[in-house]
PDB file of C-alpha atoms and ligand atoms in Angstrom:
ATOM      1  CA  MET A 262      73.388  85.005  98.743  1.00 54.00           C
ATOM      2  CA  ASN A 263      75.720  84.785 101.734  1.00 51.00           C
ATOM      3  CA  THR A 264      73.845  86.252 104.656  1.00 61.00           C
ATOM      4  CA  THR A 265      76.656  85.912 107.206  1.00 85.00           C
ATOM      5  CA  ALA A 266      78.567  88.944 105.999  1.00 91.00           C
ATOM      6  CA  GLY A 267      78.724  91.138 102.958  1.00 95.00           C
ATOM      7  CA  ILE A 268      78.850  94.525 101.306  1.00 96.00           C
ATOM      8  CA  GLU A 269      76.407  95.509  98.600  1.00 97.00           C
ATOM      9  CA  ALA A 270      75.803  98.736  96.705  1.00 97.00           C
ATOM     10  CA  ILE A 271      72.033  99.229  96.453  1.00 96.00           C
ATOM     11  CA  LYS A 272      70.911 100.865  93.240  1.00 94.00           C
ATOM     12  CA  LEU A 273      68.072 103.360  93.675  1.00 93.00           C
ATOM     13  CA  THR A 274      66.377 105.239  90.869  1.00 87.00           C
ATOM     14  CA  ARG A 275      63.802 107.978  90.465  1.00 65.00           C
ATOM     15  CA  GLY A 276      65.285 110.387  93.006  1.00 61.00           C
ATOM     16  CA  PHE A 277      64.395 114.001  92.589  1.00 59.00           C
ATOM     17  CA  ASN A 278      66.776 116.418  94.249  1.00 53.00           C
ATOM     18  CA  GLY A 279      70.427 116.302  93.282  1.00 46.00           C
ATOM     19  CA  SER A 280      70.526 112.581  92.754  1.00 46.00           C
ATOM     20  CA  GLN A 281      70.300 112.762  88.958  1.00 56.00           C
ATOM     21  CA  GLY A 282      68.239 109.631  88.717  1.00 73.00           C
ATOM     22  CA  VAL A 283      70.481 106.922  90.150  1.00 90.00           C
ATOM     23  CA  ILE A 284      72.173 106.690  93.546  1.00 94.00           C
ATOM     24  CA  TYR A 285      73.907 103.921  95.460  1.00 97.00           C
ATOM     25  CA  PRO A 286      73.624 103.595  99.231  1.00 98.00           C
ATOM     26  CA  THR A 287      75.746 100.707 100.557  1.00 98.00           C
ATOM     27  CA  LEU A 288      74.619  97.906 102.816  1.00 98.00           C
ATOM     28  CA  ILE A 289      77.255  96.357 105.122  1.00 98.00           C
ATOM     29  CA  TRP A 290      76.304  93.376 107.222  1.00 97.00           C
ATOM     30  CA  ASP A 291      77.766  90.698 109.429  1.00 94.00           C
ATOM     31  CA  GLU A 292      76.327  88.406 112.097  1.00 90.00           C
ATOM     32  CA  GLY A 293      75.726  91.199 114.568  1.00 89.00           C
ATOM     33  CA  THR A 294      74.744  94.192 112.506  1.00 95.00           C
ATOM     34  CA  ALA A 295      73.311  95.533 109.276  1.00 97.00           C
ATOM     35  CA  ILE A 296      74.392  99.057 108.405  1.00 98.00           C
ATOM     36  CA  LEU A 297      72.977 101.254 105.703  1.00 98.00           C
ATOM     37  CA  VAL A 298      75.438 103.883 104.456  1.00 98.00           C
ATOM     38  CA  ASP A 299      73.322 106.852 103.288  1.00 98.00           C
ATOM     39  CA  THR A 300      69.586 106.725 102.939  1.00 96.00           C
ATOM     40  CA  GLY A 301      68.429 108.049  99.583  1.00 92.00           C
ATOM     41  CA  GLU A 302      65.362 110.258  99.579  1.00 86.00           C
ATOM     42  CA  PRO A 303      61.950 109.751 101.226  1.00 83.00           C
ATOM     43  CA  ILE A 304      60.509 107.996  98.183  1.00 85.00           C
ATOM     44  CA  HIS A 305      63.164 105.259  98.321  1.00 92.00           C
ATOM     45  CA  LEU A 306      61.986 103.536 101.502  1.00 93.00           C
ATOM     46  CA  GLU A 307      60.241 100.637  99.778  1.00 94.00           C
ATOM     47  CA  ALA A 308      63.048 100.210  97.246  1.00 95.00           C
ATOM     48  CA  ILE A 309      65.561  99.926 100.089  1.00 97.00           C
ATOM     49  CA  ARG A 310      63.411  97.316 101.843  1.00 97.00           C
ATOM     50  CA  ASP A 311      63.130  95.327  98.601  1.00 96.00           C
ATOM     51  CA  ALA A 312      66.860  95.539  97.879  1.00 96.00           C
ATOM     52  CA  MET A 313      67.690  94.326 101.398  1.00 97.00           C
ATOM     53  CA  GLU A 314      65.324  91.371 101.035  1.00 96.00           C
ATOM     54  CA  GLN A 315      66.966  90.516  97.736  1.00 95.00           C
ATOM     55  CA  VAL A 316      70.440  90.219  99.250  1.00 94.00           C
ATOM     56  CA  GLY A 317      69.053  88.171 102.122  1.00 94.00           C
ATOM     57  CA  VAL A 318      69.229  90.855 104.802  1.00 95.00           C
ATOM     58  CA  PRO A 319      65.672  91.573 105.925  1.00 95.00           C
ATOM     59  CA  PHE A 320      64.929  95.204 106.786  1.00 97.00           C
ATOM     60  CA  VAL A 321      64.298  94.246 110.409  1.00 96.00           C
ATOM     61  CA  ARG A 322      68.037  93.519 110.756  1.00 96.00           C
ATOM     62  CA  MET A 323      69.054  97.105 109.967  1.00 97.00           C
ATOM     63  CA  ASN A 324      70.226  98.595 113.262  1.00 97.00           C
ATOM     64  CA  ARG A 325      72.705 101.234 112.142  1.00 98.00           C
ATOM     65  CA  ILE A 326      72.827 104.057 109.595  1.00 98.00           C
ATOM     66  CA  ILE A 327      76.006 105.905 108.686  1.00 98.00           C
ATOM     67  CA  LEU A 328      75.569 109.229 106.870  1.00 98.00           C
ATOM     68  CA  THR A 329      78.510 110.318 104.737  1.00 98.00           C
ATOM     69  CA  HIS A 330      77.236 113.903 104.750  1.00 97.00           C
ATOM     70  CA  GLN A 331      74.268 116.233 105.009  1.00 94.00           C
ATOM     71  CA  ASP A 332      73.128 116.524 101.377  1.00 92.00           C
ATOM     72  CA  ILE A 333      69.464 115.743 100.972  1.00 86.00           C
ATOM     73  CA  ASP A 334      69.938 112.830  98.583  1.00 89.00           C
ATOM     74  CA  HIS A 335      71.952 111.168 101.391  1.00 94.00           C
ATOM     75  CA  ILE A 336      69.872 112.016 104.471  1.00 92.00           C
ATOM     76  CA  GLY A 337      66.395 112.523 102.991  1.00 88.00           C
ATOM     77  CA  GLY A 338      65.310 108.965 103.704  1.00 91.00           C
ATOM     78  CA  LEU A 339      66.507 108.988 107.313  1.00 93.00           C
ATOM     79  CA  PRO A 340      63.273 109.918 109.123  1.00 90.00           C
ATOM     80  CA  GLY A 341      61.260 107.336 107.200  1.00 91.00           C
ATOM     81  CA  LEU A 342      63.806 104.563 107.765  1.00 95.00           C
ATOM     82  CA  VAL A 343      64.091 105.247 111.485  1.00 95.00           C
ATOM     83  CA  GLN A 344      60.322 105.402 111.805  1.00 93.00           C
ATOM     84  CA  ALA A 345      59.828 102.189 109.847  1.00 95.00           C
ATOM     85  CA  SER A 346      62.313 100.289 112.007  1.00 96.00           C
ATOM     86  CA  ALA A 347      60.856  98.136 114.786  1.00 91.00           C
ATOM     87  CA  HIS A 348      63.793  98.953 117.075  1.00 95.00           C
ATOM     88  CA  PRO A 349      66.111 101.898 117.769  1.00 95.00           C
ATOM     89  CA  VAL A 350      68.618 102.644 115.003  1.00 97.00           C
ATOM     90  CA  ASP A 351      72.076 103.996 115.803  1.00 98.00           C
ATOM     91  CA  VAL A 352      72.571 106.961 113.452  1.00 98.00           C
ATOM     92  CA  MET A 353      76.203 107.919 112.904  1.00 98.00           C
ATOM     93  CA  ALA A 354      77.793 110.935 111.231  1.00 98.00           C
ATOM     94  CA  HIS A 355      80.862 113.133 111.509  1.00 98.00           C
ATOM     95  CA  GLU A 356      80.776 115.647 114.352  1.00 97.00           C
ATOM     96  CA  GLU A 357      80.851 118.566 111.893  1.00 97.00           C
ATOM     97  CA  GLU A 358      77.747 117.330 110.026  1.00 96.00           C
ATOM     98  CA  LYS A 359      75.667 116.601 113.126  1.00 96.00           C
ATOM     99  CA  PRO A 360      74.152 120.106 113.624  1.00 93.00           C
ATOM    100  CA  TYR A 361      73.072 120.250 109.970  1.00 92.00           C
ATOM    101  CA  ILE A 362      71.537 116.782 110.013  1.00 92.00           C
ATOM    102  CA  GLU A 363      69.728 117.582 113.259  1.00 91.00           C
ATOM    103  CA  GLY A 364      68.344 120.864 111.913  1.00 85.00           C
ATOM    104  CA  LEU A 365      70.305 123.160 114.240  1.00 84.00           C
ATOM    105  CA  LYS A 366      71.952 124.720 111.189  1.00 85.00           C
ATOM    106  CA  PRO A 367      70.303 125.017 107.744  1.00 83.00           C
ATOM    107  CA  LEU A 368      71.572 122.472 105.210  1.00 85.00           C
ATOM    108  CA  ILE A 369      74.368 124.103 103.227  1.00 88.00           C
ATOM    109  CA  LYS A 370      72.999 123.328  99.791  1.00 86.00           C
ATOM    110  CA  LEU A 371      69.259 122.761 100.039  1.00 77.00           C
ATOM    111  CA  LYS A 372      67.522 125.815  98.664  1.00 73.00           C
ATOM    112  CA  LYS A 373      63.967 125.570  99.921  1.00 73.00           C
ATOM    113  CA  GLU A 374      62.874 128.636  97.961  1.00 75.00           C
ATOM    114  CA  LEU A 375      63.923 126.938  94.729  1.00 75.00           C
ATOM    115  CA  LEU A 376      62.021 123.776  95.624  1.00 76.00           C
ATOM    116  CA  GLN A 377      58.921 125.794  96.496  1.00 81.00           C
ATOM    117  CA  GLU A 378      59.173 127.669  93.195  1.00 81.00           C
ATOM    118  CA  LYS A 379      59.498 124.406  91.321  1.00 78.00           C
ATOM    119  CA  LEU A 380      56.486 123.005  93.154  1.00 81.00           C
ATOM    120  CA  ASN A 381      54.409 126.093  92.348  1.00 84.00           C
ATOM    121  CA  SER A 382      55.269 125.861  88.671  1.00 83.00           C
ATOM    122  CA  LEU A 383      54.396 122.180  88.259  1.00 82.00           C
ATOM    123  CA  PRO A 384      51.081 121.253  86.651  1.00 83.00           C
ATOM    124  CA  GLU A 385      48.556 119.473  88.894  1.00 81.00           C
ATOM    125  CA  ASP A 386      48.808 116.238  86.921  1.00 82.00           C
ATOM    126  CA  GLN A 387      52.492 115.780  87.855  1.00 79.00           C
ATOM    127  CA  GLN A 388      51.374 114.099  91.058  1.00 78.00           C
ATOM    128  CA  GLU A 389      54.418 111.911  91.621  1.00 75.00           C
ATOM    129  CA  LEU A 390      56.952 114.708  91.230  1.00 75.00           C
ATOM    130  CA  ARG A 391      54.803 117.064  93.300  1.00 80.00           C
ATOM    131  CA  GLY A 392      54.687 114.461  96.050  1.00 76.00           C
ATOM    132  CA  GLN A 393      58.466 114.040  96.048  1.00 71.00           C
ATOM    133  CA  ILE A 394      59.129 117.774  96.287  1.00 76.00           C
ATOM    134  CA  ASP A 395      56.529 118.127  98.991  1.00 76.00           C
ATOM    135  CA  LEU A 396      58.230 115.352 101.005  1.00 69.00           C
ATOM    136  CA  LEU A 397      61.595 117.057 100.662  1.00 68.00           C
ATOM    137  CA  LEU A 398      60.187 120.390 101.773  1.00 73.00           C
ATOM    138  CA  ASN A 399      58.394 119.001 104.780  1.00 69.00           C
ATOM    139  CA  HIS A 400      60.637 116.199 105.961  1.00 57.00           C
ATOM    140  CA  THR A 401      63.999 117.834 106.255  1.00 57.00           C
ATOM    141  CA  PRO A 402      66.379 117.726 107.897  1.00 59.00           C
ATOM    142  CA  GLY A 403      67.036 114.125 108.736  1.00 61.00           C
ATOM    143  CA  GLY A 404      66.802 113.600 112.463  1.00 83.00           C
ATOM    144  CA  ARG A 405      68.923 112.691 115.432  1.00 92.00           C
ATOM    145  CA  VAL A 406      72.564 111.616 115.243  1.00 97.00           C
ATOM    146  CA  SER A 407      73.254 109.217 118.112  1.00 97.00           C
ATOM    147  CA  THR A 408      76.938 108.484 117.471  1.00 98.00           C
ATOM    148  CA  VAL A 409      79.448 111.113 116.448  1.00 98.00           C
ATOM    149  CA  LEU A 410      82.375 110.019 114.271  1.00 98.00           C
ATOM    150  CA  LYS A 411      85.796 111.495 113.647  1.00 98.00           C
ATOM    151  CA  ASP A 412      88.727 110.869 111.350  1.00 98.00           C
ATOM    152  CA  GLN A 413      90.396 107.468 111.775  1.00 98.00           C
ATOM    153  CA  ASP A 414      87.772 106.037 114.106  1.00 98.00           C
ATOM    154  CA  VAL A 415      87.705 102.286 113.568  1.00 98.00           C
ATOM    155  CA  LEU A 416      84.256 100.771 114.032  1.00 97.00           C
ATOM    156  CA  PRO A 417      84.023  97.061 114.843  1.00 95.00           C
ATOM    157  CA  TYR A 418      81.695  96.205 111.951  1.00 95.00           C
ATOM    158  CA  GLY A 419      82.251  94.393 108.670  1.00 92.00           C
ATOM    159  CA  GLY A 420      85.625  93.178 109.939  1.00 92.00           C
ATOM    160  CA  GLY A 421      86.719  96.726 110.859  1.00 95.00           C
ATOM    161  CA  LEU A 422      85.490  99.930 109.285  1.00 97.00           C
ATOM    162  CA  THR A 423      87.749 102.991 109.205  1.00 98.00           C
ATOM    163  CA  VAL A 424      86.194 106.462 109.123  1.00 98.00           C
ATOM    164  CA  ILE A 425      88.082 108.848 106.826  1.00 98.00           C
ATOM    165  CA  HIS A 426      87.279 112.543 107.125  1.00 98.00           C
ATOM    166  CA  THR A 427      87.104 113.801 103.534  1.00 98.00           C
ATOM    167  CA  PRO A 428      85.904 117.427 103.708  1.00 98.00           C
ATOM    168  CA  GLY A 429      85.380 119.754 100.744  1.00 98.00           C
ATOM    169  CA  HIS A 430      82.023 118.645  99.328  1.00 97.00           C
ATOM    170  CA  THR A 431      80.720 119.438 102.847  1.00 97.00           C
ATOM    171  CA  PRO A 432      82.721 120.250 106.026  1.00 97.00           C
ATOM    172  CA  GLY A 433      82.115 116.915 107.754  1.00 98.00           C
ATOM    173  CA  HIS A 434      82.013 114.596 104.762  1.00 98.00           C
ATOM    174  CA  ILE A 435      83.322 111.100 105.518  1.00 98.00           C
ATOM    175  CA  SER A 436      84.330 108.112 103.447  1.00 98.00           C
ATOM    176  CA  LEU A 437      84.583 104.559 104.818  1.00 98.00           C
ATOM    177  CA  TYR A 438      87.261 101.913 104.319  1.00 98.00           C
ATOM    178  CA  LEU A 439      86.730  98.231 104.999  1.00 98.00           C
ATOM    179  CA  GLY A 440      90.224  96.798 105.354  1.00 96.00           C
ATOM    180  CA  GLN A 441      89.268  93.141 105.204  1.00 95.00           C
ATOM    181  CA  SER A 442      87.822  93.396 101.699  1.00 95.00           C
ATOM    182  CA  LYS A 443      89.785  96.521 100.659  1.00 97.00           C
ATOM    183  CA  THR A 444      86.523  98.287  99.901  1.00 98.00           C
ATOM    184  CA  LEU A 445      86.320 102.067  99.828  1.00 98.00           C
ATOM    185  CA  ILE A 446      82.897 103.697 100.165  1.00 98.00           C
ATOM    186  CA  ALA A 447      83.711 107.149  98.839  1.00 98.00           C
ATOM    187  CA  GLY A 448      80.357 108.887  99.366  1.00 98.00           C
ATOM    188  CA  ASP A 449      80.565 112.020  97.221  1.00 98.00           C
ATOM    189  CA  ALA A 450      84.312 112.565  97.710  1.00 98.00           C
ATOM    190  CA  ILE A 451      84.749 110.766  94.373  1.00 98.00           C
ATOM    191  CA  MET A 452      82.153 110.331  91.654  1.00 97.00           C
ATOM    192  CA  TYR A 453      81.981 107.893  88.780  1.00 96.00           C
ATOM    193  CA  SER A 454      80.352 108.928  85.530  1.00 93.00           C
ATOM    194  CA  GLU A 455      80.797 108.316  81.829  1.00 92.00           C
ATOM    195  CA  GLY A 456      83.470 105.681  82.405  1.00 94.00           C
ATOM    196  CA  LYS A 457      85.680 107.825  84.605  1.00 95.00           C
ATOM    197  CA  LEU A 458      86.327 108.700  88.243  1.00 98.00           C
ATOM    198  CA  ARG A 459      85.827 112.405  88.895  1.00 97.00           C
ATOM    199  CA  LYS A 460      86.109 115.117  91.484  1.00 97.00           C
ATOM    200  CA  PRO A 461      82.783 116.157  93.014  1.00 96.00           C
ATOM    201  CA  PRO A 462      81.137 118.823  90.816  1.00 93.00           C
ATOM    202  CA  GLU A 463      82.357 122.348  91.455  1.00 92.00           C
ATOM    203  CA  GLN A 464      78.848 123.836  91.795  1.00 89.00           C
ATOM    204  CA  PHE A 465      78.019 121.499  94.731  1.00 91.00           C
ATOM    205  CA  THR A 466      81.441 121.602  96.374  1.00 95.00           C
ATOM    206  CA  PRO A 467      81.973 124.715  98.499  1.00 94.00           C
ATOM    207  CA  ASP A 468      85.668 124.012  99.179  1.00 97.00           C
ATOM    208  CA  MET A 469      87.265 122.487  96.085  1.00 97.00           C
ATOM    209  CA  GLU A 470      90.802 122.749  97.464  1.00 97.00           C
ATOM    210  CA  GLN A 471      89.809 120.634 100.477  1.00 98.00           C
ATOM    211  CA  ALA A 472      87.945 118.224  98.196  1.00 98.00           C
ATOM    212  CA  ILE A 473      91.138 117.703  96.201  1.00 98.00           C
ATOM    213  CA  GLN A 474      93.163 117.087  99.372  1.00 98.00           C
ATOM    214  CA  SER A 475      90.507 114.539 100.354  1.00 98.00           C
ATOM    215  CA  ILE A 476      90.935 112.665  97.052  1.00 98.00           C
ATOM    216  CA  LEU A 477      94.692 112.547  97.635  1.00 98.00           C
ATOM    217  CA  LYS A 478      94.040 111.211 101.133  1.00 98.00           C
ATOM    218  CA  LEU A 479      91.797 108.435  99.746  1.00 98.00           C
ATOM    219  CA  ALA A 480      94.339 107.530  97.067  1.00 97.00           C
ATOM    220  CA  LYS A 481      96.716 106.350  99.819  1.00 97.00           C
ATOM    221  CA  TYR A 482      94.433 103.443 100.693  1.00 98.00           C
ATOM    222  CA  ASP A 483      94.837 100.008  99.144  1.00 98.00           C
ATOM    223  CA  VAL A 484      91.515  99.797  97.274  1.00 98.00           C
ATOM    224  CA  GLU A 485      90.184  96.821  95.357  1.00 98.00           C
ATOM    225  CA  THR A 486      86.530  97.800  95.306  1.00 98.00           C
ATOM    226  CA  LEU A 487      85.423 101.410  95.055  1.00 98.00           C
ATOM    227  CA  ILE A 488      81.794 102.404  95.601  1.00 98.00           C
ATOM    228  CA  CYS A 489      80.689 105.912  94.612  1.00 98.00           C
ATOM    229  CA  TYR A 490      77.258 107.145  95.727  1.00 97.00           C
ATOM    230  CA  HIS A 491      76.893 108.660  92.297  1.00 94.00           C
ATOM    231  CA  GLY A 492      77.967 105.995  89.835  1.00 94.00           C
ATOM    232  CA  GLY A 493      78.062 102.830  91.947  1.00 96.00           C
ATOM    233  CA  VAL A 494      80.813 100.217  91.949  1.00 98.00           C
ATOM    234  CA  TYR A 495      83.752 101.164  89.737  1.00 98.00           C
ATOM    235  CA  PRO A 496      83.812  98.413  87.112  1.00 97.00           C
ATOM    236  CA  GLY A 497      87.542  98.399  86.296  1.00 95.00           C
ATOM    237  CA  ASN A 498      90.794  98.419  88.243  1.00 97.00           C
ATOM    238  CA  ALA A 499      89.873 100.736  91.104  1.00 97.00           C
ATOM    239  CA  LYS A 500      93.393 101.104  92.439  1.00 97.00           C
ATOM    240  CA  GLN A 501      94.701 102.275  89.081  1.00 97.00           C
ATOM    241  CA  ALA A 502      91.747 104.587  88.433  1.00 98.00           C
ATOM    242  CA  LEU A 503      92.161 106.147  91.867  1.00 97.00           C
ATOM    243  CA  ALA A 504      95.856 106.717  91.229  1.00 97.00           C
ATOM    244  CA  GLU A 505      95.015 108.376  87.890  1.00 97.00           C
ATOM    245  CA  LEU A 506      92.460 110.666  89.502  1.00 98.00           C
ATOM    246  CA  ALA A 507      94.985 111.592  92.195  1.00 97.00           C
ATOM    247  CA  ALA A 508      97.587 112.359  89.530  1.00 97.00           C
ATOM    248  CA  GLU A 509      95.100 114.710  87.800  1.00 95.00           C
ATOM    249  CA  CYS A 510      94.527 116.450  91.142  1.00 93.00           C
ATOM    250  CA  ARG A 511      98.187 117.049  91.943  1.00 86.00           C
TER     251      ARG A 511
HETATM  252 ZN1   ZN B 868      75.186 113.175  96.680  1.00 75.40          ZN
END
C-alpha cells in the first residue's frame, strides 16, 4: 500500500442508528496529514483503527477530522476518536453545523425519546445492542469544532480539497472534492444503493428542494471516483451516473 498519499473508503459494519448496517467514512492522507471524513458511531473506534493500519496509515497519524454533517452516524464516533488520539485533532465542519455538533442546539434528527423507548423494550440478553444505544444516548453530541468551513474553501490537503456546501439533508451539509484525483466525497448528499445513485431519503431530509439543488451543484464537477457514505465507492462510471441522477432531479 502506498503510504505517501491516498484516499480510501473505510467500510464499517454493525452500526445501530440510521446507518443501516454499512457505512463508509473516507481516509485521506499525504505526507503531512491523515484526515478522517466522518467518524461512524462509538462502537466503530477499533474498526477504524484496524482499517487505518491495513492501508498503512497508523491511527497515530490521524490529526484531522472533517464532519460532513451532524447526523449521529457521522459524528457519533468523534468523542472516542479525539480521546483516543495521542495529540490534538483539528475537527472541521461547516459553520452552520457547528452549534449542533457542539451541543448548543439539539441534533435535528436524533430522537432521544425513541432511543430510550427502544432501550427499555430490549430484553436483557441483547447486551451488544443495549450497549450501542446506551453509548448513543450518553455520548452525544460529538464535541468541539476547531475549524469552521464554508462553501468553496480550498484546504491544502490531499493535493487540494474543495469544500462544497450541499444543504438539504441538513443545513450545513458539505461534500468534498479532491481535484487531483477527481474524487468526490458526497457524504449523504448522494446515496448509492441497489445499483443506483439516489437522492437522500425524504424522511431524513428536511429540505428536499435544497437537497436537489445540491445534487445539481455536485453534478457540475468532473468526477471519476464517487464515494457515498451510504453505499461506498460507486462501482461504475461515476460521471455518467451523476449526470443521470441530475437529469432525474431536473
Ligand atoms: Zn448518514
